[in-house]
PDB file with SEQRES, HELIX, SHEET and CRYST1 records, atoms N, CA, C and O in Angstrom:
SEQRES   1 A   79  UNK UNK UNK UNK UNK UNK UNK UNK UNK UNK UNK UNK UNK          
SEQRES   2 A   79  UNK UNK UNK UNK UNK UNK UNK UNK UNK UNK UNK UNK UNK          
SEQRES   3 A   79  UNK UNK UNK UNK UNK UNK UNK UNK UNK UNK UNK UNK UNK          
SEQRES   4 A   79  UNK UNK UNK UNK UNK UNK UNK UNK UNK UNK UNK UNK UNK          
SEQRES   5 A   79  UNK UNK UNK UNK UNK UNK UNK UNK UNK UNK UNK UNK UNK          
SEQRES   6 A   79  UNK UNK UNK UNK UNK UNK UNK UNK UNK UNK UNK UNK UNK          
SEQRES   7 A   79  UNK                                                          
HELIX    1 AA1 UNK A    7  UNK A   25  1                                  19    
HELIX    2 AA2 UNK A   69  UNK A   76  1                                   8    
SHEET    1 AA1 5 UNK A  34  UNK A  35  0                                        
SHEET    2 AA1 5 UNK A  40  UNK A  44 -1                                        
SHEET    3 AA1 5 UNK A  47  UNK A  52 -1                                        
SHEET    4 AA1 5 UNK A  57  UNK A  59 -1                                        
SHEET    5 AA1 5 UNK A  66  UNK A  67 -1                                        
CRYST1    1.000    1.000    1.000  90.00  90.00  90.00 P 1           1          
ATOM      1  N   UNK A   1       0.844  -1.174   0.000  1.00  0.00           N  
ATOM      2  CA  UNK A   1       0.000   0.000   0.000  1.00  0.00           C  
ATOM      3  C   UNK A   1       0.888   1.235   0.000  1.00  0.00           C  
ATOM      4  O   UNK A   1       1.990   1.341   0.539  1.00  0.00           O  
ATOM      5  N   UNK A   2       0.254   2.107  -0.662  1.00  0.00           N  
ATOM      6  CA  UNK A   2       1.184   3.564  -0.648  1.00  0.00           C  
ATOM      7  C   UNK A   2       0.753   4.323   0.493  1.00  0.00           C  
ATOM      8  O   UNK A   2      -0.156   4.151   1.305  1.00  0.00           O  
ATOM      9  N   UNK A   3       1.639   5.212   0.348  1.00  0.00           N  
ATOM     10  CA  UNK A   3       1.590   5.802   1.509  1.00  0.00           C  
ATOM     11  C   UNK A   3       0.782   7.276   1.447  1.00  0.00           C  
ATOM     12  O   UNK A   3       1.114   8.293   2.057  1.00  0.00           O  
ATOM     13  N   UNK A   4      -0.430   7.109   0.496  1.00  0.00           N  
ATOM     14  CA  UNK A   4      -1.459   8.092   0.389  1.00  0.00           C  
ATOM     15  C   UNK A   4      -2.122   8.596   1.370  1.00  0.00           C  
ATOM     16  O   UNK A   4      -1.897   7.934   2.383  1.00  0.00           O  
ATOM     17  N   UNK A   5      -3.036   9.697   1.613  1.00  0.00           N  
ATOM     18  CA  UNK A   5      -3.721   9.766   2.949  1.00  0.00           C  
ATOM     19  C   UNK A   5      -4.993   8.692   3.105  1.00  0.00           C  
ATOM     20  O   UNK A   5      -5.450   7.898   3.926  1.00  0.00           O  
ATOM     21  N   UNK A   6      -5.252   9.200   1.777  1.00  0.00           N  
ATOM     22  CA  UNK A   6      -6.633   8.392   1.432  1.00  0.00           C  
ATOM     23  C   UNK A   6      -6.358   6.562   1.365  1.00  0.00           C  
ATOM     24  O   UNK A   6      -6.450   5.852   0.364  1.00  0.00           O  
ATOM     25  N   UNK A   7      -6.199   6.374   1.998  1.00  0.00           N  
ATOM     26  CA  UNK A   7      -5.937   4.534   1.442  1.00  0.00           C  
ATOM     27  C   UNK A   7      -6.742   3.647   0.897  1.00  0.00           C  
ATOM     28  O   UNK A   7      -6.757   2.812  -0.008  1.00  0.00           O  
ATOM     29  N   UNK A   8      -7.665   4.257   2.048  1.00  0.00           N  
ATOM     30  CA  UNK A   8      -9.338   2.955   1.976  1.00  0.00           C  
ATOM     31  C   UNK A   8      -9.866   3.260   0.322  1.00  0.00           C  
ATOM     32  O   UNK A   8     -10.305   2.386  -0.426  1.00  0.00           O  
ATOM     33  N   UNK A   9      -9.689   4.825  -0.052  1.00  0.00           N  
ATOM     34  CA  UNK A   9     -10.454   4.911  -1.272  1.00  0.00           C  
ATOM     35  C   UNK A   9      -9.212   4.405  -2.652  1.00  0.00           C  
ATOM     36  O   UNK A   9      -9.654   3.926  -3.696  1.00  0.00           O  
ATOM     37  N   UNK A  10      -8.095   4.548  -2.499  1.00  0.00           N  
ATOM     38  CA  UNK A  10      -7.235   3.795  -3.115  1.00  0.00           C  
ATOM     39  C   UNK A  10      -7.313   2.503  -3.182  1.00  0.00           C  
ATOM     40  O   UNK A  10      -7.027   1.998  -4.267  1.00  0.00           O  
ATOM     41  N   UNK A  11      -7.708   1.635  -2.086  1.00  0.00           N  
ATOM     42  CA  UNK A  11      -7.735  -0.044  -2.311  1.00  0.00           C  
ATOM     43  C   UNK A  11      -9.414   0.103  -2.948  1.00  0.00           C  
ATOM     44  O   UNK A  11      -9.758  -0.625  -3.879  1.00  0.00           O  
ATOM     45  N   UNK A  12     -10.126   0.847  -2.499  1.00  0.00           N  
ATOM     46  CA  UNK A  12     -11.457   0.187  -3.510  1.00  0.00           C  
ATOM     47  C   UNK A  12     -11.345   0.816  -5.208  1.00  0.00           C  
ATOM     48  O   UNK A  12     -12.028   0.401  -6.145  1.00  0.00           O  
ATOM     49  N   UNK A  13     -10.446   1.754  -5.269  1.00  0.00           N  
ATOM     50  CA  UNK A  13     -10.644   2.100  -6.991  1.00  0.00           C  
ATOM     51  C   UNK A  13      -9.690   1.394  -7.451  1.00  0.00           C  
ATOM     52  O   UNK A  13      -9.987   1.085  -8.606  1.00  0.00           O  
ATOM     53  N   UNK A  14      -8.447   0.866  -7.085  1.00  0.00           N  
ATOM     54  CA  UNK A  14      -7.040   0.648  -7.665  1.00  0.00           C  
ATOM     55  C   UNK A  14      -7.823  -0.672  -8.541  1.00  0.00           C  
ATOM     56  O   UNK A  14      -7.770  -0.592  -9.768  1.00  0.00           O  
ATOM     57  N   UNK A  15      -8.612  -1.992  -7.865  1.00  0.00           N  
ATOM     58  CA  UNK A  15      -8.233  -2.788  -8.975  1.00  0.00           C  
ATOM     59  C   UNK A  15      -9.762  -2.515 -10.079  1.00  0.00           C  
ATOM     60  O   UNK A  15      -9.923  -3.356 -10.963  1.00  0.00           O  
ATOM     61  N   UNK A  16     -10.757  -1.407  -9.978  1.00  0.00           N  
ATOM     62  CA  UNK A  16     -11.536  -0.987 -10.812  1.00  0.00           C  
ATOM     63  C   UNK A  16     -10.316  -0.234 -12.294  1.00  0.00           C  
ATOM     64  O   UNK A  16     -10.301  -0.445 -13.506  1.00  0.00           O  
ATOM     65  N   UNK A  17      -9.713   0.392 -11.661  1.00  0.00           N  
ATOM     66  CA  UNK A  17      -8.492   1.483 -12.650  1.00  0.00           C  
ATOM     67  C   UNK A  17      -7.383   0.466 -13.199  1.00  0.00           C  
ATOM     68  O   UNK A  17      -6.813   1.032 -14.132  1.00  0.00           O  
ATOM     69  N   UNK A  18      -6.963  -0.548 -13.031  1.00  0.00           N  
ATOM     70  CA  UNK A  18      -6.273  -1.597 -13.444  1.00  0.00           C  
ATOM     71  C   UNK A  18      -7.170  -2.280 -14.676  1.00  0.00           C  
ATOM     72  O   UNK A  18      -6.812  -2.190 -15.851  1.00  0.00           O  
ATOM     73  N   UNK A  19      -8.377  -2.969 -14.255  1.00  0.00           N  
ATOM     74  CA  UNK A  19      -9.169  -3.882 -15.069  1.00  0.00           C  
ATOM     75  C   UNK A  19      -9.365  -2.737 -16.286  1.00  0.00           C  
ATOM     76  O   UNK A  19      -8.978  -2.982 -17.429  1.00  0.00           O  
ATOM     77  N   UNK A  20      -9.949  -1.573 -15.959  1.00  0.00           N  
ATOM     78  CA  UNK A  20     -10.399  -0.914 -17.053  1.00  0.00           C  
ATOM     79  C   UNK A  20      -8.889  -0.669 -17.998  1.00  0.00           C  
ATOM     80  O   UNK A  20      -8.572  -1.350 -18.973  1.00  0.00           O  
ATOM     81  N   UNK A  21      -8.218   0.296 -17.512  1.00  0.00           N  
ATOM     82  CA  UNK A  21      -7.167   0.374 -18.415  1.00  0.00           C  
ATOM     83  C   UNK A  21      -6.138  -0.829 -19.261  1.00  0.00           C  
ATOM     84  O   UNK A  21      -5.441  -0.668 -20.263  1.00  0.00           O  
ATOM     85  N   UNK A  22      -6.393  -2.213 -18.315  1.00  0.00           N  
ATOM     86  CA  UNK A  22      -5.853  -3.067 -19.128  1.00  0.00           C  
ATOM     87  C   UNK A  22      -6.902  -3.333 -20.395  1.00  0.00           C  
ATOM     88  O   UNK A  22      -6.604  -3.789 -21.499  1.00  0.00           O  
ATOM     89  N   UNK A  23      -8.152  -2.939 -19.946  1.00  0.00           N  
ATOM     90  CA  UNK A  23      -8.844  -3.925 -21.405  1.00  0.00           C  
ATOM     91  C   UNK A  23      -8.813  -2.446 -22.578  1.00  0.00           C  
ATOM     92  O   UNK A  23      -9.190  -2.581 -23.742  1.00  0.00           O  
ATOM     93  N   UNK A  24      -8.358  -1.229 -22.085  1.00  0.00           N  
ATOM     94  CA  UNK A  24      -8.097   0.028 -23.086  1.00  0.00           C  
ATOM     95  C   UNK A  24      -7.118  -0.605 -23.650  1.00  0.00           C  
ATOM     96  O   UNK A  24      -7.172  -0.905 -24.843  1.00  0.00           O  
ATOM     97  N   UNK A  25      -5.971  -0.932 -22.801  1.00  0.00           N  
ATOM     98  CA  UNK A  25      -4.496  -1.385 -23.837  1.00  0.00           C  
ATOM     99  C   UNK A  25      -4.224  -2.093 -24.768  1.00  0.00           C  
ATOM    100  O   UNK A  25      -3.336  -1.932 -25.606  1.00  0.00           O  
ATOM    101  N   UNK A  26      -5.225  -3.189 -24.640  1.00  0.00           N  
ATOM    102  CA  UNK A  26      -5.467  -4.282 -25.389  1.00  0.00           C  
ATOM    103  C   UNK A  26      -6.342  -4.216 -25.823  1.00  0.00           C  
ATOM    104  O   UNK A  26      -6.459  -5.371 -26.232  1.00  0.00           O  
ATOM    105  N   UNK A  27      -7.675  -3.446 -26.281  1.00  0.00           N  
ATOM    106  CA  UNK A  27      -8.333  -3.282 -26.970  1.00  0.00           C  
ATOM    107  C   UNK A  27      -7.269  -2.446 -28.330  1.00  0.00           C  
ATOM    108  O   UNK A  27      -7.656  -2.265 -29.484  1.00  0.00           O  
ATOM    109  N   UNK A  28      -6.370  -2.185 -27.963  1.00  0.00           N  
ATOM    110  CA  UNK A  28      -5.521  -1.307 -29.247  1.00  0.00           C  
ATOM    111  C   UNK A  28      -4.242  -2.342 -29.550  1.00  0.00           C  
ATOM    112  O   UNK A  28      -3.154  -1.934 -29.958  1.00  0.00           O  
ATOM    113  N   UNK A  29      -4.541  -3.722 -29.289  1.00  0.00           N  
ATOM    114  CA  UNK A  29      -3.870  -5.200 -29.356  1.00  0.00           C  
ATOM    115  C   UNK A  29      -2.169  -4.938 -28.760  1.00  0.00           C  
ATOM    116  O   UNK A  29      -1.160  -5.157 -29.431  1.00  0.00           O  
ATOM    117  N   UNK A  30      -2.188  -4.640 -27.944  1.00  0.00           N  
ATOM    118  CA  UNK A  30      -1.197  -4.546 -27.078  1.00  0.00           C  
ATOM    119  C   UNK A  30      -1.710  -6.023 -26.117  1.00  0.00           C  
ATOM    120  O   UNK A  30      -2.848  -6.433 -25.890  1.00  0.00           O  
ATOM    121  N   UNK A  31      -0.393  -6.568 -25.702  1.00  0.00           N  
ATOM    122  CA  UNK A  31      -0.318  -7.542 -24.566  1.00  0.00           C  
ATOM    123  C   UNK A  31       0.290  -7.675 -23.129  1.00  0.00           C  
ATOM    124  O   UNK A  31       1.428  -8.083 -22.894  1.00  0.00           O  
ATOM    125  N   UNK A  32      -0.621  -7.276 -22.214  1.00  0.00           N  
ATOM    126  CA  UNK A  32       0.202  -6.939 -20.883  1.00  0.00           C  
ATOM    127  C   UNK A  32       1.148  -8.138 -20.952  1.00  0.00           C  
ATOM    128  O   UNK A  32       0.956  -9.296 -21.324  1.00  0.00           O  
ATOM    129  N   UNK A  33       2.553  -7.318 -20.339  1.00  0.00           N  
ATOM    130  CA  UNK A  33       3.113  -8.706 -19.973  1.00  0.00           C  
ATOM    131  C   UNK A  33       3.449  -8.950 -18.426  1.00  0.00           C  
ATOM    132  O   UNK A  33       4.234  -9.851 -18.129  1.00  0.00           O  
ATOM    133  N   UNK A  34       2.853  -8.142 -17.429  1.00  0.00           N  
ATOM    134  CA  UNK A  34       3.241  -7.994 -16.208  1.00  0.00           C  
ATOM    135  C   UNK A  34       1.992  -6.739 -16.016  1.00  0.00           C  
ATOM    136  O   UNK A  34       1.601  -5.670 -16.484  1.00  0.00           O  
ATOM    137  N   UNK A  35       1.730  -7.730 -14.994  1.00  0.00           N  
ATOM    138  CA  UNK A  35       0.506  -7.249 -14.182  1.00  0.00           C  
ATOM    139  C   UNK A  35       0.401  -7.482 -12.620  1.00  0.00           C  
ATOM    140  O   UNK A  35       0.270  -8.641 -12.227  1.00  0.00           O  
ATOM    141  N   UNK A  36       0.446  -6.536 -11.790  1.00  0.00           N  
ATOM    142  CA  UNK A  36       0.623  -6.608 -10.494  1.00  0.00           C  
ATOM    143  C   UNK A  36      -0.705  -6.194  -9.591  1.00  0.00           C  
ATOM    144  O   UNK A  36      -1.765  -6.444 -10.164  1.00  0.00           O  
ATOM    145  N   UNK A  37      -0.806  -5.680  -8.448  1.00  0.00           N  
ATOM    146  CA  UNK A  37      -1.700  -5.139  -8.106  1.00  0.00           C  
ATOM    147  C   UNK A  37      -1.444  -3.436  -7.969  1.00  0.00           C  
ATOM    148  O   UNK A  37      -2.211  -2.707  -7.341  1.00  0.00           O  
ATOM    149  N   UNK A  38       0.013  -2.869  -8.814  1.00  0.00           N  
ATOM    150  CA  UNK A  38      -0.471  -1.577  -8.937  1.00  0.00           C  
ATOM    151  C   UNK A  38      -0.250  -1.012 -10.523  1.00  0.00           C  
ATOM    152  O   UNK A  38      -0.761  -0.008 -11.019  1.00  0.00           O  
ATOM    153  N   UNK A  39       0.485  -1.784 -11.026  1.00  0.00           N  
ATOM    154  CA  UNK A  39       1.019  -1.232 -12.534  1.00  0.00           C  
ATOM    155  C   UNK A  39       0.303  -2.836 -13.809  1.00  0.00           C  
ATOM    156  O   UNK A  39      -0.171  -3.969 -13.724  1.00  0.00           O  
ATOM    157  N   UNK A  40       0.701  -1.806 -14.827  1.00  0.00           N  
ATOM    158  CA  UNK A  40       1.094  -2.915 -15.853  1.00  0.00           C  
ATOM    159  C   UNK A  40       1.985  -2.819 -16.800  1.00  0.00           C  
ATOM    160  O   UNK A  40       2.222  -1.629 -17.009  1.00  0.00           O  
ATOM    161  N   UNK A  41       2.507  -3.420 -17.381  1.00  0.00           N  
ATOM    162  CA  UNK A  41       3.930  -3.374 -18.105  1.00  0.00           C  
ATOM    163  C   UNK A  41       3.396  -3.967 -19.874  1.00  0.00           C  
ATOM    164  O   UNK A  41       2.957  -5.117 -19.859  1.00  0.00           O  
ATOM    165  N   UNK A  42       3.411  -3.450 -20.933  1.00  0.00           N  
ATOM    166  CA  UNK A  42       3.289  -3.692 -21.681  1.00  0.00           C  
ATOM    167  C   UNK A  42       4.762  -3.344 -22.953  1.00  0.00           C  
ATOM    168  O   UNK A  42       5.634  -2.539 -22.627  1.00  0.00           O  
ATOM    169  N   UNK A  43       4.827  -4.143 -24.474  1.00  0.00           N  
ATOM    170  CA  UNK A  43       5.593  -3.714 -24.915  1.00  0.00           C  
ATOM    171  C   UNK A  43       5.228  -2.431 -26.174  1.00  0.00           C  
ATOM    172  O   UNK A  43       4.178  -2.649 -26.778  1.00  0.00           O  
ATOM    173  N   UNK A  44       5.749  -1.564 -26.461  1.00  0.00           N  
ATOM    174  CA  UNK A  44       5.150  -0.618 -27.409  1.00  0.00           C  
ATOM    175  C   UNK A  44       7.088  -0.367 -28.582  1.00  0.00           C  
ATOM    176  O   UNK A  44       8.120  -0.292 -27.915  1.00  0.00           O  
ATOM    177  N   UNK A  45       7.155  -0.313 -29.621  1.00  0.00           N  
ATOM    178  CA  UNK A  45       7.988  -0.334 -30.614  1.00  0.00           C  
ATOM    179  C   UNK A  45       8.835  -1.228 -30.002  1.00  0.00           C  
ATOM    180  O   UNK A  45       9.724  -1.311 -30.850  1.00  0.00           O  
ATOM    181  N   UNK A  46       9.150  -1.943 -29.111  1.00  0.00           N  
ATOM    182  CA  UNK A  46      10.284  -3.038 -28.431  1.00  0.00           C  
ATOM    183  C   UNK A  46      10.758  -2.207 -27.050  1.00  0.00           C  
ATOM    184  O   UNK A  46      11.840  -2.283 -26.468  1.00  0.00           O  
ATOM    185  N   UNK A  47      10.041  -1.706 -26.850  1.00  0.00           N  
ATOM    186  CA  UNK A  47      10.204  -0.693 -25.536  1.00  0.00           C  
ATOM    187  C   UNK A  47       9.459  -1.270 -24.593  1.00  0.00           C  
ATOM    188  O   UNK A  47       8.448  -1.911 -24.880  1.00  0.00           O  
ATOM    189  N   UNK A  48       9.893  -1.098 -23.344  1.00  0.00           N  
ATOM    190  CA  UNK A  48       8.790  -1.890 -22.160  1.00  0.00           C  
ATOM    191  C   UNK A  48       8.440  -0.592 -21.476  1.00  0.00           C  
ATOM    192  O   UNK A  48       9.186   0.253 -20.983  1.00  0.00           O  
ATOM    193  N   UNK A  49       6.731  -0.652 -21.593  1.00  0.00           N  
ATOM    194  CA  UNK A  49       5.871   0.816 -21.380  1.00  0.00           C  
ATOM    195  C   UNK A  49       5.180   0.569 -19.631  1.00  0.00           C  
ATOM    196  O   UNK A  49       4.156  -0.114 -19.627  1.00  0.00           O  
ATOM    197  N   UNK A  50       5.561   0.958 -18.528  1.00  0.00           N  
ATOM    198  CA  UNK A  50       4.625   1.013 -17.131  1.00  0.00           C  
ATOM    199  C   UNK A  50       3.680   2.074 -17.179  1.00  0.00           C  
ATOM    200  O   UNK A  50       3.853   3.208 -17.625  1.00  0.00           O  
ATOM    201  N   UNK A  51       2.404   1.454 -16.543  1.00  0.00           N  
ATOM    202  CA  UNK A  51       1.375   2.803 -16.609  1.00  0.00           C  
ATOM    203  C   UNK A  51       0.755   1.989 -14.889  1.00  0.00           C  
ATOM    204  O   UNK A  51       0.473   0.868 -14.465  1.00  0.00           O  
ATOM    205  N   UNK A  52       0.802   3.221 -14.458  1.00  0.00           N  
ATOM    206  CA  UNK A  52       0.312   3.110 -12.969  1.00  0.00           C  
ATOM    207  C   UNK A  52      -0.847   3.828 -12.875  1.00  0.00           C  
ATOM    208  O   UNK A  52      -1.017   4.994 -12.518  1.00  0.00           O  
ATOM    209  N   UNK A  53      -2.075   2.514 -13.446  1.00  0.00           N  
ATOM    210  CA  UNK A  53      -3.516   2.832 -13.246  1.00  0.00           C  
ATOM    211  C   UNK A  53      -4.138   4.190 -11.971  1.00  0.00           C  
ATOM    212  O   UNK A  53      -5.068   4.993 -12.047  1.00  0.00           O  
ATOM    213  N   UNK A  54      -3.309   3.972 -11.100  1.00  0.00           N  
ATOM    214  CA  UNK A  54      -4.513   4.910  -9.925  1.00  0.00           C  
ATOM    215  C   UNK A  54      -3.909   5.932  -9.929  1.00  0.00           C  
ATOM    216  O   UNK A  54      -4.612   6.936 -10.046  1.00  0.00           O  
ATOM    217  N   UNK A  55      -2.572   6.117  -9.823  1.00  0.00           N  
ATOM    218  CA  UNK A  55      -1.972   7.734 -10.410  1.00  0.00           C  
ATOM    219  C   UNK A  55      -2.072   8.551 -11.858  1.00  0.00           C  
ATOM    220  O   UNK A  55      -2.056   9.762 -12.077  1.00  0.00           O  
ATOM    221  N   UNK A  56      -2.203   7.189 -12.937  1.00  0.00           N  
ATOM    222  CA  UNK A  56      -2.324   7.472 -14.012  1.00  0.00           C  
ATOM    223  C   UNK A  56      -0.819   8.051 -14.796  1.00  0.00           C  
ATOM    224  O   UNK A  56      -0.758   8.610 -15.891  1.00  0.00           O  
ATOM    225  N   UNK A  57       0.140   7.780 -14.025  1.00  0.00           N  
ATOM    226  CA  UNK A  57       1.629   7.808 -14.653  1.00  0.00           C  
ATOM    227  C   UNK A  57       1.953   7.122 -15.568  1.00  0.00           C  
ATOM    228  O   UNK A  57       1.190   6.162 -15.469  1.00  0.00           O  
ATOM    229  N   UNK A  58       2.683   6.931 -16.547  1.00  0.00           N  
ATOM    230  CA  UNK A  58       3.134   6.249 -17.600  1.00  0.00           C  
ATOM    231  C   UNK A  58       4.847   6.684 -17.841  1.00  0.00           C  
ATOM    232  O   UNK A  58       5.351   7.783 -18.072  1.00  0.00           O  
ATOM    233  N   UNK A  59       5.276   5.744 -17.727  1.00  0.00           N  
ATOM    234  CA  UNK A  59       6.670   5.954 -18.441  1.00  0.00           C  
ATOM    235  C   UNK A  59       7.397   4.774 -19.019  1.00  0.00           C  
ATOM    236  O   UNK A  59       7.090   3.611 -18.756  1.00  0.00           O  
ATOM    237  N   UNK A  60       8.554   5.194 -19.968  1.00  0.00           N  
ATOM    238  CA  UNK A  60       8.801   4.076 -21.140  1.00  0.00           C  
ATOM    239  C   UNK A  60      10.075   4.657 -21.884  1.00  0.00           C  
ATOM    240  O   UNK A  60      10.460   5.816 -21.731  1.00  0.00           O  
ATOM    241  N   UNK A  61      10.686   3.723 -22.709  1.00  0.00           N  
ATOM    242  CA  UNK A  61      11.490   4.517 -23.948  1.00  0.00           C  
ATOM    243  C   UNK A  61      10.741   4.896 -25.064  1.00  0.00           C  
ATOM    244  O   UNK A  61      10.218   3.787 -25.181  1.00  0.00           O  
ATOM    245  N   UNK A  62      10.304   5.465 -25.882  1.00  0.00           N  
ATOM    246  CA  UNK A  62       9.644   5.644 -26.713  1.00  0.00           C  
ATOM    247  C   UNK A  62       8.583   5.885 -26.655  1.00  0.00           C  
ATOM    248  O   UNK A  62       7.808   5.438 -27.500  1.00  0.00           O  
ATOM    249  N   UNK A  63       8.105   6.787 -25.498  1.00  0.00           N  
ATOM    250  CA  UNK A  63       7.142   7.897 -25.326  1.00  0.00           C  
ATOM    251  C   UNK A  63       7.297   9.093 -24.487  1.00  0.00           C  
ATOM    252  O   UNK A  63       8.295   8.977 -23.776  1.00  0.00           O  
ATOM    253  N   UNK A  64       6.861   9.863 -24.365  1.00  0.00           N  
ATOM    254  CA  UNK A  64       6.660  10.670 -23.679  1.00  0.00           C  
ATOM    255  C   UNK A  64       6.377  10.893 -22.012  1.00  0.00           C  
ATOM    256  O   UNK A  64       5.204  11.268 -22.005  1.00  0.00           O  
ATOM    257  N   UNK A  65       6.549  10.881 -21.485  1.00  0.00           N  
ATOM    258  CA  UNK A  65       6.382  10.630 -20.056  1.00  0.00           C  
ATOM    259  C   UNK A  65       5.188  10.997 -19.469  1.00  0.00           C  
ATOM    260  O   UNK A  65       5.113  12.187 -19.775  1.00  0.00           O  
ATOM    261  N   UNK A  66       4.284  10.753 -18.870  1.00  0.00           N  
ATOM    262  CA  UNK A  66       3.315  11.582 -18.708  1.00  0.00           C  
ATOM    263  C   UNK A  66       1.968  10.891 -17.371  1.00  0.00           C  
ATOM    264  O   UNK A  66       2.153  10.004 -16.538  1.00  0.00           O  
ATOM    265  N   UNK A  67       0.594  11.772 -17.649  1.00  0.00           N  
ATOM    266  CA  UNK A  67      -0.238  11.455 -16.632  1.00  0.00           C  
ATOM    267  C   UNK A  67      -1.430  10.938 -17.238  1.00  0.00           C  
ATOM    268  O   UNK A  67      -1.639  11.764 -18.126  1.00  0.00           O  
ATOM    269  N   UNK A  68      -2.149  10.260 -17.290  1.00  0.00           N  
ATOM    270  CA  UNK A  68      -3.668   9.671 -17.300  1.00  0.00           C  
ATOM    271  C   UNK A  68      -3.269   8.447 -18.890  1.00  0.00           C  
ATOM    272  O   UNK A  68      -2.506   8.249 -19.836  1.00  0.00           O  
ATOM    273  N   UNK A  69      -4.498   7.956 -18.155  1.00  0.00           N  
ATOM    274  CA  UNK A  69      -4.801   6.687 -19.641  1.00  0.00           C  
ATOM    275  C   UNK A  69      -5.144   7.641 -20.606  1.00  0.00           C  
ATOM    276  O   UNK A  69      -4.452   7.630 -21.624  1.00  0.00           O  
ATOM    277  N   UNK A  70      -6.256   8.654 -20.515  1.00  0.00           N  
ATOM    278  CA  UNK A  70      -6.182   9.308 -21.927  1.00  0.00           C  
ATOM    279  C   UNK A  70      -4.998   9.443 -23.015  1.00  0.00           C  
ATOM    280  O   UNK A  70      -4.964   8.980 -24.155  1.00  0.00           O  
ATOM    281  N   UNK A  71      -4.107  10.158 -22.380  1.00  0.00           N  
ATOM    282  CA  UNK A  71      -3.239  10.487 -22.910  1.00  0.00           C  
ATOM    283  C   UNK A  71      -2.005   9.748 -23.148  1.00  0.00           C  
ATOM    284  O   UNK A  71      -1.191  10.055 -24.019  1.00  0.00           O  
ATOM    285  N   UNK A  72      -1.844   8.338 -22.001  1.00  0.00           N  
ATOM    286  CA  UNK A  72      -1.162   7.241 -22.828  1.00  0.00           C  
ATOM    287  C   UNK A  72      -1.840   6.505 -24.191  1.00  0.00           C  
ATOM    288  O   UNK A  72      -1.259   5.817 -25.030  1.00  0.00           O  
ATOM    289  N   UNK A  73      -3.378   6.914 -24.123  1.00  0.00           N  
ATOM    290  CA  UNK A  73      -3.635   5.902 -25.441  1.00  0.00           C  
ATOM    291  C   UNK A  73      -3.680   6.863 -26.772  1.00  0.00           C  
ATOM    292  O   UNK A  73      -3.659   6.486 -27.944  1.00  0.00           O  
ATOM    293  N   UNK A  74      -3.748   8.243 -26.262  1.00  0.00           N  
ATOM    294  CA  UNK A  74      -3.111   8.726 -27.307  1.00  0.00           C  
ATOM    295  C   UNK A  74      -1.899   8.795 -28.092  1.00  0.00           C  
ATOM    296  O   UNK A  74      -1.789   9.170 -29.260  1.00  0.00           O  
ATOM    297  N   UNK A  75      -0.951   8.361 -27.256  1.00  0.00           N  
ATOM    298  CA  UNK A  75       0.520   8.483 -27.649  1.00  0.00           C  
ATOM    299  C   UNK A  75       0.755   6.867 -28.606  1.00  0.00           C  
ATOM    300  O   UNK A  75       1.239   6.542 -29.691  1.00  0.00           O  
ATOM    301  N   UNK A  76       0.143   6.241 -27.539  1.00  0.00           N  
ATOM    302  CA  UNK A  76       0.339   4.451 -28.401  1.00  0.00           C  
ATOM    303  C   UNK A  76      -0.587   4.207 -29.670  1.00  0.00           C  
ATOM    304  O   UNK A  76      -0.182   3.362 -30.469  1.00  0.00           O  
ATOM    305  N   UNK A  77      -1.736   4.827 -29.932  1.00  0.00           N  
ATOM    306  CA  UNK A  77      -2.741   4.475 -30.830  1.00  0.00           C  
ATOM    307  C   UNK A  77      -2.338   4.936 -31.885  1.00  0.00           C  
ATOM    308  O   UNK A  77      -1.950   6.091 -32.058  1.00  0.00           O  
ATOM    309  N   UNK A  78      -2.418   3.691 -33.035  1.00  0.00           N  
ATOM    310  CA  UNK A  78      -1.974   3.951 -34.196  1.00  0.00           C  
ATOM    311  C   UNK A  78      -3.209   4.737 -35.248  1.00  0.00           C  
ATOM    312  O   UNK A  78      -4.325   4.393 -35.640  1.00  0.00           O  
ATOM    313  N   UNK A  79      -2.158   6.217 -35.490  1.00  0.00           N  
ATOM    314  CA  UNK A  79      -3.116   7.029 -36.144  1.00  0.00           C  
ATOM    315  C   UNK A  79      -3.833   7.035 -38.066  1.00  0.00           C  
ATOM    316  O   UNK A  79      -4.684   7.858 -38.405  1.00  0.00           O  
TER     317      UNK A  79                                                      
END                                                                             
């Protein structure tokens, strides 16, 4: 557990914000390859991409660094 103030509301959204964003990632045929109870690890151009569902962080080689699923599936979705 992190060391948020809020905890209780962190353990009830974290694995709602996991399930959803994994089936975003892979709805754009990406394949988690590591899945925990706070991140998931996928590959994007041969790069290994972490996105931390309840903060909504993302970082990787071959993107941009950044905050929310929006805007990781903007960066990965082929235009």
């Amino acid at each position: 557990m992190s060391k948020r103030l809020n905890q209780e509301r962190e353990q009830r959204l974290q694995p709602e914000r996991i399930k959803s964003a994994k089936a975003e990632i892979e709805r754009l045929g990406f394949v988690i390859q590591f899945e925990d109870n706070t991140s998931l690890k996928f590959q994007y151009l041969g790069n290994l991409i972490t996105f931390f569902p309840y903060s909504g962080w993302f970082s990787g080689k071959g993107i941009k660094d950044g905050r929310g699923l929006k805007n990781l599936l903007e960066q990965i979705s082929p235009n």
